[in-house]
Short mmCIF file of C-alpha atoms and ligand atoms in Angstrom, two decimals:
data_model
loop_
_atom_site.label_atom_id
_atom_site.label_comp_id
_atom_site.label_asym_id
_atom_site.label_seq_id
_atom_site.Cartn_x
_atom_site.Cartn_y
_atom_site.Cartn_z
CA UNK A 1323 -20.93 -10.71 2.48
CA UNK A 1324 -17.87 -12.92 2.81
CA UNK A 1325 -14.21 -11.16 1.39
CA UNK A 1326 -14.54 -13.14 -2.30
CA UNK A 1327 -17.89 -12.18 -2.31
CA UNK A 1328 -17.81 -8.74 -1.74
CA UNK A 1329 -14.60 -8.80 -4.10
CA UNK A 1330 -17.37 -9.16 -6.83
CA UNK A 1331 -20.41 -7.50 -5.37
CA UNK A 1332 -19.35 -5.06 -3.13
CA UNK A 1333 -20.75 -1.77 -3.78
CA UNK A 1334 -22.83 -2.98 -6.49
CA UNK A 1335 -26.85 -2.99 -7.09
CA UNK A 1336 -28.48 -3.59 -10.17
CA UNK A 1337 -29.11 -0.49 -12.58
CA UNK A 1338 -32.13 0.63 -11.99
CA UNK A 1339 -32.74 2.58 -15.04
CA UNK A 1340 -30.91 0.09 -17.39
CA UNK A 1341 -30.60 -3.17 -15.04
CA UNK A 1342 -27.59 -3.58 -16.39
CA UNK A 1343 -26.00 -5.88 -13.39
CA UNK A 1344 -21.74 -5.00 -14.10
CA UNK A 1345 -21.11 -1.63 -12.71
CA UNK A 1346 -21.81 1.61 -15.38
CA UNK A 1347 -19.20 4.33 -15.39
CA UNK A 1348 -21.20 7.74 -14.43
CA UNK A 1349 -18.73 10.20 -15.86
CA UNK A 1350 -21.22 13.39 -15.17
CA UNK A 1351 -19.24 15.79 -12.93
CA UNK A 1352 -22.26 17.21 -11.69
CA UNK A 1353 -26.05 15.95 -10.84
CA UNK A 1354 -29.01 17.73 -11.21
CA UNK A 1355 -30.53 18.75 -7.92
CA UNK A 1356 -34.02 18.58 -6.66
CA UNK A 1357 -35.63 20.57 -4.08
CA UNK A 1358 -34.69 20.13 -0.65
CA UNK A 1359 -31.46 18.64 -1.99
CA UNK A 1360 -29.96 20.70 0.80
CA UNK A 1361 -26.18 21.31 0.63
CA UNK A 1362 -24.77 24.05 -1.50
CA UNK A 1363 -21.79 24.18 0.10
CA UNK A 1364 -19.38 21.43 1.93
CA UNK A 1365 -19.14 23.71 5.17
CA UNK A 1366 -20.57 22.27 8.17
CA UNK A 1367 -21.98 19.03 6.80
CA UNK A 1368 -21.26 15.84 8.51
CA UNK A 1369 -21.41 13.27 5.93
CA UNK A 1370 -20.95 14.38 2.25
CA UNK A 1371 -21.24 10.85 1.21
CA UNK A 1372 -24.76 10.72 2.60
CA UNK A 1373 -25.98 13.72 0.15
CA UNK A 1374 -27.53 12.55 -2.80
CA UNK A 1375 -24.80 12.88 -5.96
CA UNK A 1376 -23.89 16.87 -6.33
CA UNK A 1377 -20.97 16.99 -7.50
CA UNK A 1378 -17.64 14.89 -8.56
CA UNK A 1379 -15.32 16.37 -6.31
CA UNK A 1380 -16.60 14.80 -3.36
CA UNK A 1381 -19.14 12.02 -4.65
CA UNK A 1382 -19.74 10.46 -8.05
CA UNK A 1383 -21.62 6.88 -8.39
CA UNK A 1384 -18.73 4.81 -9.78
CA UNK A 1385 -16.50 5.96 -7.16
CA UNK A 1386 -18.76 5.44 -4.64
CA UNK A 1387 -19.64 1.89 -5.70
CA UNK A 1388 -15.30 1.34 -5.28
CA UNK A 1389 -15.57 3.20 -1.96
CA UNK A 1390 -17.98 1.02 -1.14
CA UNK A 1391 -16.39 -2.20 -2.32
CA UNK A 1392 -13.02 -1.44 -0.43
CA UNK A 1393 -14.84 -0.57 2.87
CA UNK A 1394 -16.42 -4.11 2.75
CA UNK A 1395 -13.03 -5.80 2.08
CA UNK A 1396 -11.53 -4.03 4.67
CA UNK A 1397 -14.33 -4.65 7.31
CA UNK A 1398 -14.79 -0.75 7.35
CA UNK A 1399 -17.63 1.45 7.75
CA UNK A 1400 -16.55 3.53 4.54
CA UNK A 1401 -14.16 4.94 2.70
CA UNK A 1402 -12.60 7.93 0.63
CA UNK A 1403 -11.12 6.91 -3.02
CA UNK A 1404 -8.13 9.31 -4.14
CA UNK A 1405 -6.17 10.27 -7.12
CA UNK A 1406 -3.17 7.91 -6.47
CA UNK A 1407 -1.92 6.26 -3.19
CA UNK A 1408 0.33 9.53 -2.53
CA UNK A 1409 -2.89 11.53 -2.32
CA UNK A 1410 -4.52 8.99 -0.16
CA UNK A 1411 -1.39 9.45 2.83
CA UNK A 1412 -1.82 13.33 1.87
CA UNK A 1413 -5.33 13.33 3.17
CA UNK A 1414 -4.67 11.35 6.04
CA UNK A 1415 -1.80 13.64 7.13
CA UNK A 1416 -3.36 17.12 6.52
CA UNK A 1417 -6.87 16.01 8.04
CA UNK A 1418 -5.93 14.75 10.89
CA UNK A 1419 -2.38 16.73 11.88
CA UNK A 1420 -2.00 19.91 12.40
CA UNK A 1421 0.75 23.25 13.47
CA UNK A 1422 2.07 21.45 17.00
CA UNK A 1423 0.88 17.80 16.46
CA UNK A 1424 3.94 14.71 16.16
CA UNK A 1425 3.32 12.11 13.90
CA UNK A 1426 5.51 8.69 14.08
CA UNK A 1427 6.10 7.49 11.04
CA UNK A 1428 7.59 4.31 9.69
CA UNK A 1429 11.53 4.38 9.47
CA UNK A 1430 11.34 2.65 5.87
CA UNK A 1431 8.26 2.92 4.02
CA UNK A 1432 6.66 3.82 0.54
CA UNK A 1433 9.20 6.62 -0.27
CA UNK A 1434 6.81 8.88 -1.50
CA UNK A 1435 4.83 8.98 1.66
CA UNK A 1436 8.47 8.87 3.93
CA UNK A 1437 9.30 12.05 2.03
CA UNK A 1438 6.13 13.74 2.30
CA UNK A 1439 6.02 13.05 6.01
CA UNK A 1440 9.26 14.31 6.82
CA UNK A 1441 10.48 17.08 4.04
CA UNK A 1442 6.78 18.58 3.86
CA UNK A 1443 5.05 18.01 7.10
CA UNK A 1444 7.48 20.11 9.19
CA UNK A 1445 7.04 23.42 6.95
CA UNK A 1446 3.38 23.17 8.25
CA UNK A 1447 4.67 23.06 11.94
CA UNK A 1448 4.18 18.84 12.82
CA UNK A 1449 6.80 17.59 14.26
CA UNK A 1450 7.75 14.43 12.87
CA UNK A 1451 9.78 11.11 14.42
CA UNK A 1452 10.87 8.50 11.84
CA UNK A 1453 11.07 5.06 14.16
CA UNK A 1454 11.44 1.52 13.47
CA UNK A 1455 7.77 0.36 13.37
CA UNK A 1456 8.69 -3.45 13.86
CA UNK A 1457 10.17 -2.76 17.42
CA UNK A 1458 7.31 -1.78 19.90
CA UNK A 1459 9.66 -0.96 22.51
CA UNK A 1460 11.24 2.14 20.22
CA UNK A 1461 7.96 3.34 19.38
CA UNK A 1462 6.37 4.01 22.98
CA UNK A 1463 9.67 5.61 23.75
CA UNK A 1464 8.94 8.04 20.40
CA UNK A 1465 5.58 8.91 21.93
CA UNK A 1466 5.69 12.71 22.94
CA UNK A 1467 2.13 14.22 24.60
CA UNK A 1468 1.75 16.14 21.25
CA UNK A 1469 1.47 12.74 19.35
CA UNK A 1470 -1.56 12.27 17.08
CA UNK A 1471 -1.08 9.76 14.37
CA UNK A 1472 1.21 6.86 14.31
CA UNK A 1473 1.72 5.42 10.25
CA UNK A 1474 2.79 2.62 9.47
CA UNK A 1475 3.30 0.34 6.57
CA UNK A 1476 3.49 -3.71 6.50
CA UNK A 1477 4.97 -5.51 4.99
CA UNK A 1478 6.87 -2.36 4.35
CA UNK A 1479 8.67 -1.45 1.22
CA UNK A 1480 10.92 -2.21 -0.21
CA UNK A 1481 12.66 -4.70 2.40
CA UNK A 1482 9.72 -6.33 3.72
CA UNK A 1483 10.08 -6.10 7.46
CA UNK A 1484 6.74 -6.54 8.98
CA UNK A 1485 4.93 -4.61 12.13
CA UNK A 1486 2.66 -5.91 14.31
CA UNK A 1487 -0.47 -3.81 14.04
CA UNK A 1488 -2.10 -4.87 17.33
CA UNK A 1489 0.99 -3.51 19.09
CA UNK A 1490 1.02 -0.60 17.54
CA UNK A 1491 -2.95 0.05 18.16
CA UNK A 1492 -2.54 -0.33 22.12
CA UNK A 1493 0.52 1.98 21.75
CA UNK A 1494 -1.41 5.01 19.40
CA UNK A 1495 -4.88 4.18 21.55
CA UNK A 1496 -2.83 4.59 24.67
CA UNK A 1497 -1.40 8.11 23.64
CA UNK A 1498 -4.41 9.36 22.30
CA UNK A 1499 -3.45 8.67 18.61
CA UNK A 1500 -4.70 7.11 15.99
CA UNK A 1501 -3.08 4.29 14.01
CA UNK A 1502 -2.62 4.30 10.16
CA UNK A 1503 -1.84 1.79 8.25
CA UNK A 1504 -0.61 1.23 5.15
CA UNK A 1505 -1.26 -2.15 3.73
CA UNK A 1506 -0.97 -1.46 -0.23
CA UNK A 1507 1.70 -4.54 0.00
CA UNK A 1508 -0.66 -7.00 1.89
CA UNK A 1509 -4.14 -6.22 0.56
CA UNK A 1510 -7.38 -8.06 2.43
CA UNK A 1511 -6.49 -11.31 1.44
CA UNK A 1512 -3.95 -11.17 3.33
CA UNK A 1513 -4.44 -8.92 6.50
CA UNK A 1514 -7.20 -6.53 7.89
CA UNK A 1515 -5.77 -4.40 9.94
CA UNK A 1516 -8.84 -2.51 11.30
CA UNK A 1517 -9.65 -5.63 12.70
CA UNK A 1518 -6.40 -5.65 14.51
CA UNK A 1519 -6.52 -2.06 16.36
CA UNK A 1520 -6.04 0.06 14.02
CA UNK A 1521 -7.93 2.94 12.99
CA UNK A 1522 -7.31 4.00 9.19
CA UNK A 1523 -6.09 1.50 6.38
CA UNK A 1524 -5.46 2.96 3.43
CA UNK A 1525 -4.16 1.23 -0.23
CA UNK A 1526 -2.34 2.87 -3.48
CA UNK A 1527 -5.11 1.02 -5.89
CA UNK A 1528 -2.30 1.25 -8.17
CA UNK A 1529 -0.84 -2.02 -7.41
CA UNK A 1530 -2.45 -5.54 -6.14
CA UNK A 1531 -5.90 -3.81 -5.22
CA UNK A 1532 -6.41 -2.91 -9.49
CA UNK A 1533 -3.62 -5.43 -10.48
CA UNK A 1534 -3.22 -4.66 -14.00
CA UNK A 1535 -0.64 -1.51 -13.79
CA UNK A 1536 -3.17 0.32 -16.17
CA UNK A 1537 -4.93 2.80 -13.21
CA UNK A 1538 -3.46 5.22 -10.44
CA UNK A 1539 -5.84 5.17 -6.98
CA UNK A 1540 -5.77 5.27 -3.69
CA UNK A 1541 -8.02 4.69 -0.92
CA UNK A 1542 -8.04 5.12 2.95
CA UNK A 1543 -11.36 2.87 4.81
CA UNK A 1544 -12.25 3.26 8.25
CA UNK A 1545 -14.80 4.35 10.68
CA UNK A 1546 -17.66 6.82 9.98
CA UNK A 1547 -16.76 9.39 11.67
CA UNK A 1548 -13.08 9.25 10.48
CA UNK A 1549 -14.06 9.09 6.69
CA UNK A 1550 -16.58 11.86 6.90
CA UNK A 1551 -13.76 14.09 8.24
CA UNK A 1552 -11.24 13.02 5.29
CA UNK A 1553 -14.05 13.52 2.49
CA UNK A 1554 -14.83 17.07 4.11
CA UNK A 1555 -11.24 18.17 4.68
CA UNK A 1556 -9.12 16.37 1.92
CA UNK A 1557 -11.62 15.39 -0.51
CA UNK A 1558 -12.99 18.56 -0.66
CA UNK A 1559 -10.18 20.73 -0.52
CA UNK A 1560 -6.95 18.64 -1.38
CA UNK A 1561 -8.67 18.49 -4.87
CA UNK A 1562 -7.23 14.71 -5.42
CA UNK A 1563 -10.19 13.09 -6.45
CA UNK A 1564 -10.52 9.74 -8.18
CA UNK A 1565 -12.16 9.89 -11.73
CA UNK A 1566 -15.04 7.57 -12.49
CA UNK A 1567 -12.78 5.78 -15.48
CA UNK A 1568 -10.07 5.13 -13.24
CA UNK A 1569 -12.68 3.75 -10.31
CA UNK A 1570 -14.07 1.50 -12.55
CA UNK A 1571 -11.10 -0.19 -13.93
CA UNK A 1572 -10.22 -0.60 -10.29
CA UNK A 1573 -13.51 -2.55 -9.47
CA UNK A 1574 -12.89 -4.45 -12.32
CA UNK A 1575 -9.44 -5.37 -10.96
CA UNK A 1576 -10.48 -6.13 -7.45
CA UNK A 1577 -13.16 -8.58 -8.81
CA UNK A 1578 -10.33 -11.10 -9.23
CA UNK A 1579 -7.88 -9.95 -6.25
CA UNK A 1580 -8.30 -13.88 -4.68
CA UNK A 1581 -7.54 -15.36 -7.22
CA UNK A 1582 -4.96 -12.84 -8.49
CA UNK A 1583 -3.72 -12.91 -5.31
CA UNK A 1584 -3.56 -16.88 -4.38
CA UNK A 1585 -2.03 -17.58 -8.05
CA UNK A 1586 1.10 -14.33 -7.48
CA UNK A 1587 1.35 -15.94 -3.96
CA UNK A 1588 2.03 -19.28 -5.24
CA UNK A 1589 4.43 -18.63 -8.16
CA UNK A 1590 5.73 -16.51 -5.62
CA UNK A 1591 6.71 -19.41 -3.03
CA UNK A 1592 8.54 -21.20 -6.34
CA UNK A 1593 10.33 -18.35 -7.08
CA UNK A 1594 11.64 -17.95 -3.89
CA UNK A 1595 12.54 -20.73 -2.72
CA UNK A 1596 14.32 -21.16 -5.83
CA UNK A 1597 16.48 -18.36 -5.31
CA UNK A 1598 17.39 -19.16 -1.99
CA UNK A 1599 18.78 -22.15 -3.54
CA UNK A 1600 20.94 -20.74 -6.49
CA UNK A 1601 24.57 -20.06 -5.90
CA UNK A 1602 24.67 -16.36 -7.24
CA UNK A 1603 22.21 -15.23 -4.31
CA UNK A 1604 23.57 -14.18 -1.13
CA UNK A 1605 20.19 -13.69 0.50
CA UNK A 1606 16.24 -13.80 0.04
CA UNK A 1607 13.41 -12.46 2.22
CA UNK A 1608 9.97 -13.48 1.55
CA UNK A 1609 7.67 -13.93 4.64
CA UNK A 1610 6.90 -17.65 2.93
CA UNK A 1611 10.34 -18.85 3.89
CA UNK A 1612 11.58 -20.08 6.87
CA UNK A 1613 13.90 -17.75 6.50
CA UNK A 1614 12.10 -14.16 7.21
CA UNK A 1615 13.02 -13.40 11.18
CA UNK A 1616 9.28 -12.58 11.93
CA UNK A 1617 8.24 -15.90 12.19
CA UNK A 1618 5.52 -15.18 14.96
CA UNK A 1619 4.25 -11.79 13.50
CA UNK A 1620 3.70 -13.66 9.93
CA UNK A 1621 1.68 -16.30 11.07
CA UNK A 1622 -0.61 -14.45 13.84
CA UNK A 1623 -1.03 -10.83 10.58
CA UNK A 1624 -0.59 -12.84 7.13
CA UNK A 1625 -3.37 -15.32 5.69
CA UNK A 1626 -0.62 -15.91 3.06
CA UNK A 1627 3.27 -14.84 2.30
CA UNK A 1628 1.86 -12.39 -0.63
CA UNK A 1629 3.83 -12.03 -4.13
CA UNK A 1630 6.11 -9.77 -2.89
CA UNK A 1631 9.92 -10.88 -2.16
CA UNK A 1632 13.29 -9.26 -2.25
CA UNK A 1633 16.52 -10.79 -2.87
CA UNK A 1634 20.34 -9.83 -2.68
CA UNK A 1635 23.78 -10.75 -4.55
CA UNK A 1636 27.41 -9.83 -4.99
CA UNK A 1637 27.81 -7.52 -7.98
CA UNK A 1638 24.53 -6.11 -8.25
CA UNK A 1639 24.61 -3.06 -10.27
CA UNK A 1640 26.11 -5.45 -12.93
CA UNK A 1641 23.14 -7.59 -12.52
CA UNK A 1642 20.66 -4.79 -12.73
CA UNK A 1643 22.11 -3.43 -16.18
CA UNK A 1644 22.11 -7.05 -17.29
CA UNK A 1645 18.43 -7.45 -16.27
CA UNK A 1646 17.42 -4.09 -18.03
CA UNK A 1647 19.02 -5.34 -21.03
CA UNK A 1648 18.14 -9.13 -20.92
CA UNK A 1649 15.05 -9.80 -19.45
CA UNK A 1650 12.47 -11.73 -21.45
CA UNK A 1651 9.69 -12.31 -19.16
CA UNK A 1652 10.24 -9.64 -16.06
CA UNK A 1653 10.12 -5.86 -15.93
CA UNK A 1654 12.83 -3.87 -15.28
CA UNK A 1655 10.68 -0.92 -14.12
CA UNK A 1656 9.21 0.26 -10.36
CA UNK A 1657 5.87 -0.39 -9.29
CA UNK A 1658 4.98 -3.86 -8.24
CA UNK A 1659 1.37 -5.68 -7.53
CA UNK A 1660 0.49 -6.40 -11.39
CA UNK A 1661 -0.15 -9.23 -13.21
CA UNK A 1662 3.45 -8.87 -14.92
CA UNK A 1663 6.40 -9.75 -12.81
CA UNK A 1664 8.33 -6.70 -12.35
CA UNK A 1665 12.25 -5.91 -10.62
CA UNK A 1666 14.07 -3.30 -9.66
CA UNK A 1667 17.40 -2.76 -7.64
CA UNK A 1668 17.51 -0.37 -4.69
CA UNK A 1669 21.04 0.84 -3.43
CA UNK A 1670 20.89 0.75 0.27
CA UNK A 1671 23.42 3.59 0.10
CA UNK A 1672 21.19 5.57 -2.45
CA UNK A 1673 18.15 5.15 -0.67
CA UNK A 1674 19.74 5.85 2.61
CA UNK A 1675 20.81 9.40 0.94
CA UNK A 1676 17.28 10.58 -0.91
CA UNK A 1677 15.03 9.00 1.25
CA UNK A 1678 15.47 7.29 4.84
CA UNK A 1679 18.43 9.07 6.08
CA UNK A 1680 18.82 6.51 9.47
CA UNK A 1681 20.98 6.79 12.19
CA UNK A 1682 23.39 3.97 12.70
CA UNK A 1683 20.98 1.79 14.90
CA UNK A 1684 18.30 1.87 12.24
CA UNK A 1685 20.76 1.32 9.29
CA UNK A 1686 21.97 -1.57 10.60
CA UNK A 1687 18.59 -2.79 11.44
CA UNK A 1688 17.69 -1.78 7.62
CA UNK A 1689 21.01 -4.03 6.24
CA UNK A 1690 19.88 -6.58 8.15
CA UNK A 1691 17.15 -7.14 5.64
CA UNK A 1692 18.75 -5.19 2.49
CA UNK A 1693 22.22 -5.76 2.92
CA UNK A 1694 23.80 -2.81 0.41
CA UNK A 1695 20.66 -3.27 -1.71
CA UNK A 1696 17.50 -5.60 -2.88
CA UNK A 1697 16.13 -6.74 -5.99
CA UNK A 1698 12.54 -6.05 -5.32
CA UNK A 1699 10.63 -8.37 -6.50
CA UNK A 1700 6.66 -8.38 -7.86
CA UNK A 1701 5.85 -11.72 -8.74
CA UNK A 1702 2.97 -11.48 -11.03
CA UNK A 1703 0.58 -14.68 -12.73
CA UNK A 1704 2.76 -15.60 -15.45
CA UNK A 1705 4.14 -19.53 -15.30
CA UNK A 1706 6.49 -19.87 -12.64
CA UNK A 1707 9.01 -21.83 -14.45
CA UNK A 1708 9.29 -18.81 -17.26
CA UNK A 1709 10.04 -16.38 -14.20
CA UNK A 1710 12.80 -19.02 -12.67
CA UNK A 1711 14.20 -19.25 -16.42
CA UNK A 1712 14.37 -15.77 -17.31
CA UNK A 1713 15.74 -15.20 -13.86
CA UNK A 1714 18.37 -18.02 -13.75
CA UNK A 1715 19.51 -16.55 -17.50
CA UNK A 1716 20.52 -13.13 -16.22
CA UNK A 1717 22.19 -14.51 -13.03
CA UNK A 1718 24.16 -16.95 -14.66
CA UNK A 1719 25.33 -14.88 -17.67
CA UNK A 1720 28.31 -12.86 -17.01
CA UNK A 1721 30.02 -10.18 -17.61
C1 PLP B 2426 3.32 0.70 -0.06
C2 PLP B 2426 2.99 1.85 -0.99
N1 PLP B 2426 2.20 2.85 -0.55
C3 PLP B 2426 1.90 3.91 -1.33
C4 PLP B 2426 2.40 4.01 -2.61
C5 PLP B 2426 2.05 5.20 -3.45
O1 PLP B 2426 1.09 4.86 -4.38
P1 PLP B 2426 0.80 5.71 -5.72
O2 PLP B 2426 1.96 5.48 -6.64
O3 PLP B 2426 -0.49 5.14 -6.18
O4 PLP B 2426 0.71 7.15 -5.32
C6 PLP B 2426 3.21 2.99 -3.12
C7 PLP B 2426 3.77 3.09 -4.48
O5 PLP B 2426 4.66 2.33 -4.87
C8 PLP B 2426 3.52 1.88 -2.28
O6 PLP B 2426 4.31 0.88 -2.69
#
């Protein structure tokens, strides 16, 4: 099947009890079992997915029809659906790291995942390197024999620098790693990284994958080796298991990710390109401009500059409890990858403190895409000239 096609029939075969031909939700936590069903216990089986339906935890029908969708999408063998995107880096990092392995992890990324990776990996004994992902020449240097796993995330948030996943594959296959990557901000419209080198990609469904800010998911697709060893590990005994309701709101969602995705990329390219222009903003990055320093990377990793775009001023905690007040058409909120445009400021200096915590190389590196701070930006499917209104408003209102 080609991408838009197996956006919409991915997964999917007719009912063949009902017929019905849109995907039912199965909510039954367990199915009954018929002799030689095998199985009464995950220990030493290869495949769980290949079992018939036992039991929610590690298969249910809805959730294997999203599995199956995203795995097509991505060019994959298969994949494991989680409880949120969080829980999808979880089961990558406790299935395939363990006491005395080094994982490499992106510098700036998701900071749920950066803090997972480097407050609660090292209790468990793995050593763990924060390095700027975008400069290939840092991250052989950060390779130790111990390495296992190299993550990365691109475009990464919140400042949008990108990494060049066929670098990073030679690097991770060379070491005897493997490569993750997170691509929750590019989706498959835009790039495929396990047809670039690497070895896992995985998504938080939460944001352009479902697109409509009403479901938490994530997903990691790969080969079938790799997925088997996830399900059996972490989807077994991490416990963070998609429900059926929540995978099939998801399915719904990806059935219009091209189109969701072409329109947001769009209205996007207006928006920014309008902001570059406007007198109160010091700065914009959005890999559709000119502009973005990764000229090369963008055009050989991204179909299309995506609907995600930062952008800086003077004053800007002024402007951000203007815009909480006095938005009409944006949301003030976190998140991004819906079909409302959402905003949100992030304090270089704040983040720096919780989150990255970089040396003075990488902070400079960081300001040179976030200054003291971005507006991150989710462009979503409403009219563009609304979004340039609502925006020009709070800019040009003062006080
Ligand atoms: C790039 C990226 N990865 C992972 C996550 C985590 O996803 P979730 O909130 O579904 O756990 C997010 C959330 O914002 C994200 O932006």
């Amino acid at each position: 099947m080609r991408p838009r096609t197996a956006a919409v029939d991915g997964g999917l075969s007719v009912d063949p009890t009902t017929g019905a031909i849109a995907p039912n939700i199965s909510t039954s936590v367990n199915n009954a079992m018929h002799p030689g069903d095998g199985a009464f216990s995950a220990e030493g089986v290869d495949d769980l997915a290949a079992l018939p339906f036992l039991y929610a935890r590690w298969t249910n029908p809805t959730v294997r029809q999203l599995e199956q969708r995203v795995a097509a999408l991505e060019h994959a063998d298969d994949a494991l659906a989680t409880a949120s995107g969080v829980a999808a880096a979880a089961a990558i990092f406790f299935t395939f790291l363990k006491s005395g392995d080094h994982l490499i992890v992106s510098d700036v990324c998701y900071a749920g995942v950066h803090e997972l990776a480097r407050n609660i990996l090292p209790d468990y004994g793995i050593e763990v390197s924060a390095v700027d992902l975008s400069n290939l020449d840092d991250v052989s240097a950060a390779v130790r024999p111990n390495t296992r796993l190299i993550h990365a995330e691109t475009p990464c948030n919140p400042i949008l620098r990108l990494s060049d996943i066929a670098g990073l594959a030679a690097i991770a296959h060379k070491a005897g790693a493997l490569l993750s990557v997170d691509s929750t901000m590019a989706t498959p419209v835009i790039t495929r990284p396990l047809d670039l080198g690497a070895d896992l990609v995985l998504h938080s469904l939460t944001k352009f994958m479902n697109g409509h800010g009403d479901a938490l998911g994530g997903i990691v697709s790969g080969r079938t080796e790799l997925i088997a060893r996830l399900r059996s590990r972490a989807g077994v005994y991490l416990g963070a298991t998609l429900g059926a309701q929540a995978a099939w709101a998801i399915m719904r969602g990806i059935e219009t990710l091209h189109a969701r995705i072409r329109m947001a990329t769009e209205n996007a390219g207006e928006v920014a390109r309008f902001l570059e222009a406007h007198p109160k903003v010091k700065a914009v990055t959005y890999p559709g401009l000119p502009s973005h320093p990764q000229q090369e990377l963008i055009a050989r990793q991204m179909a299309l500059p995506g609907a995600m775009l930062t952008f800086q001023t003077h004053d800007p905690e002024r402007l951000a409890a203007r815009m909480a007040e006095k938005l009409k058409v944006f949301h003030y909120a976190y998140s991004l990858g819906h079909s409302r445009s959402i905003v949100v400021f992030l304090k270089t200096d704040d983040i720096m403190a919780s989150t990255f915590r970089a040396d003075a190389t990488r902070l400079t590196r960081y300001r040179q895409f976030a200054g003291d701070g971005v507006f991150r930006t989710s462009i979503g499917l409403e009219d563009p000239a609304d979004l340039m209104e609502d925006l020009d408003a709070v800019l040009n209102a003062e006080g």
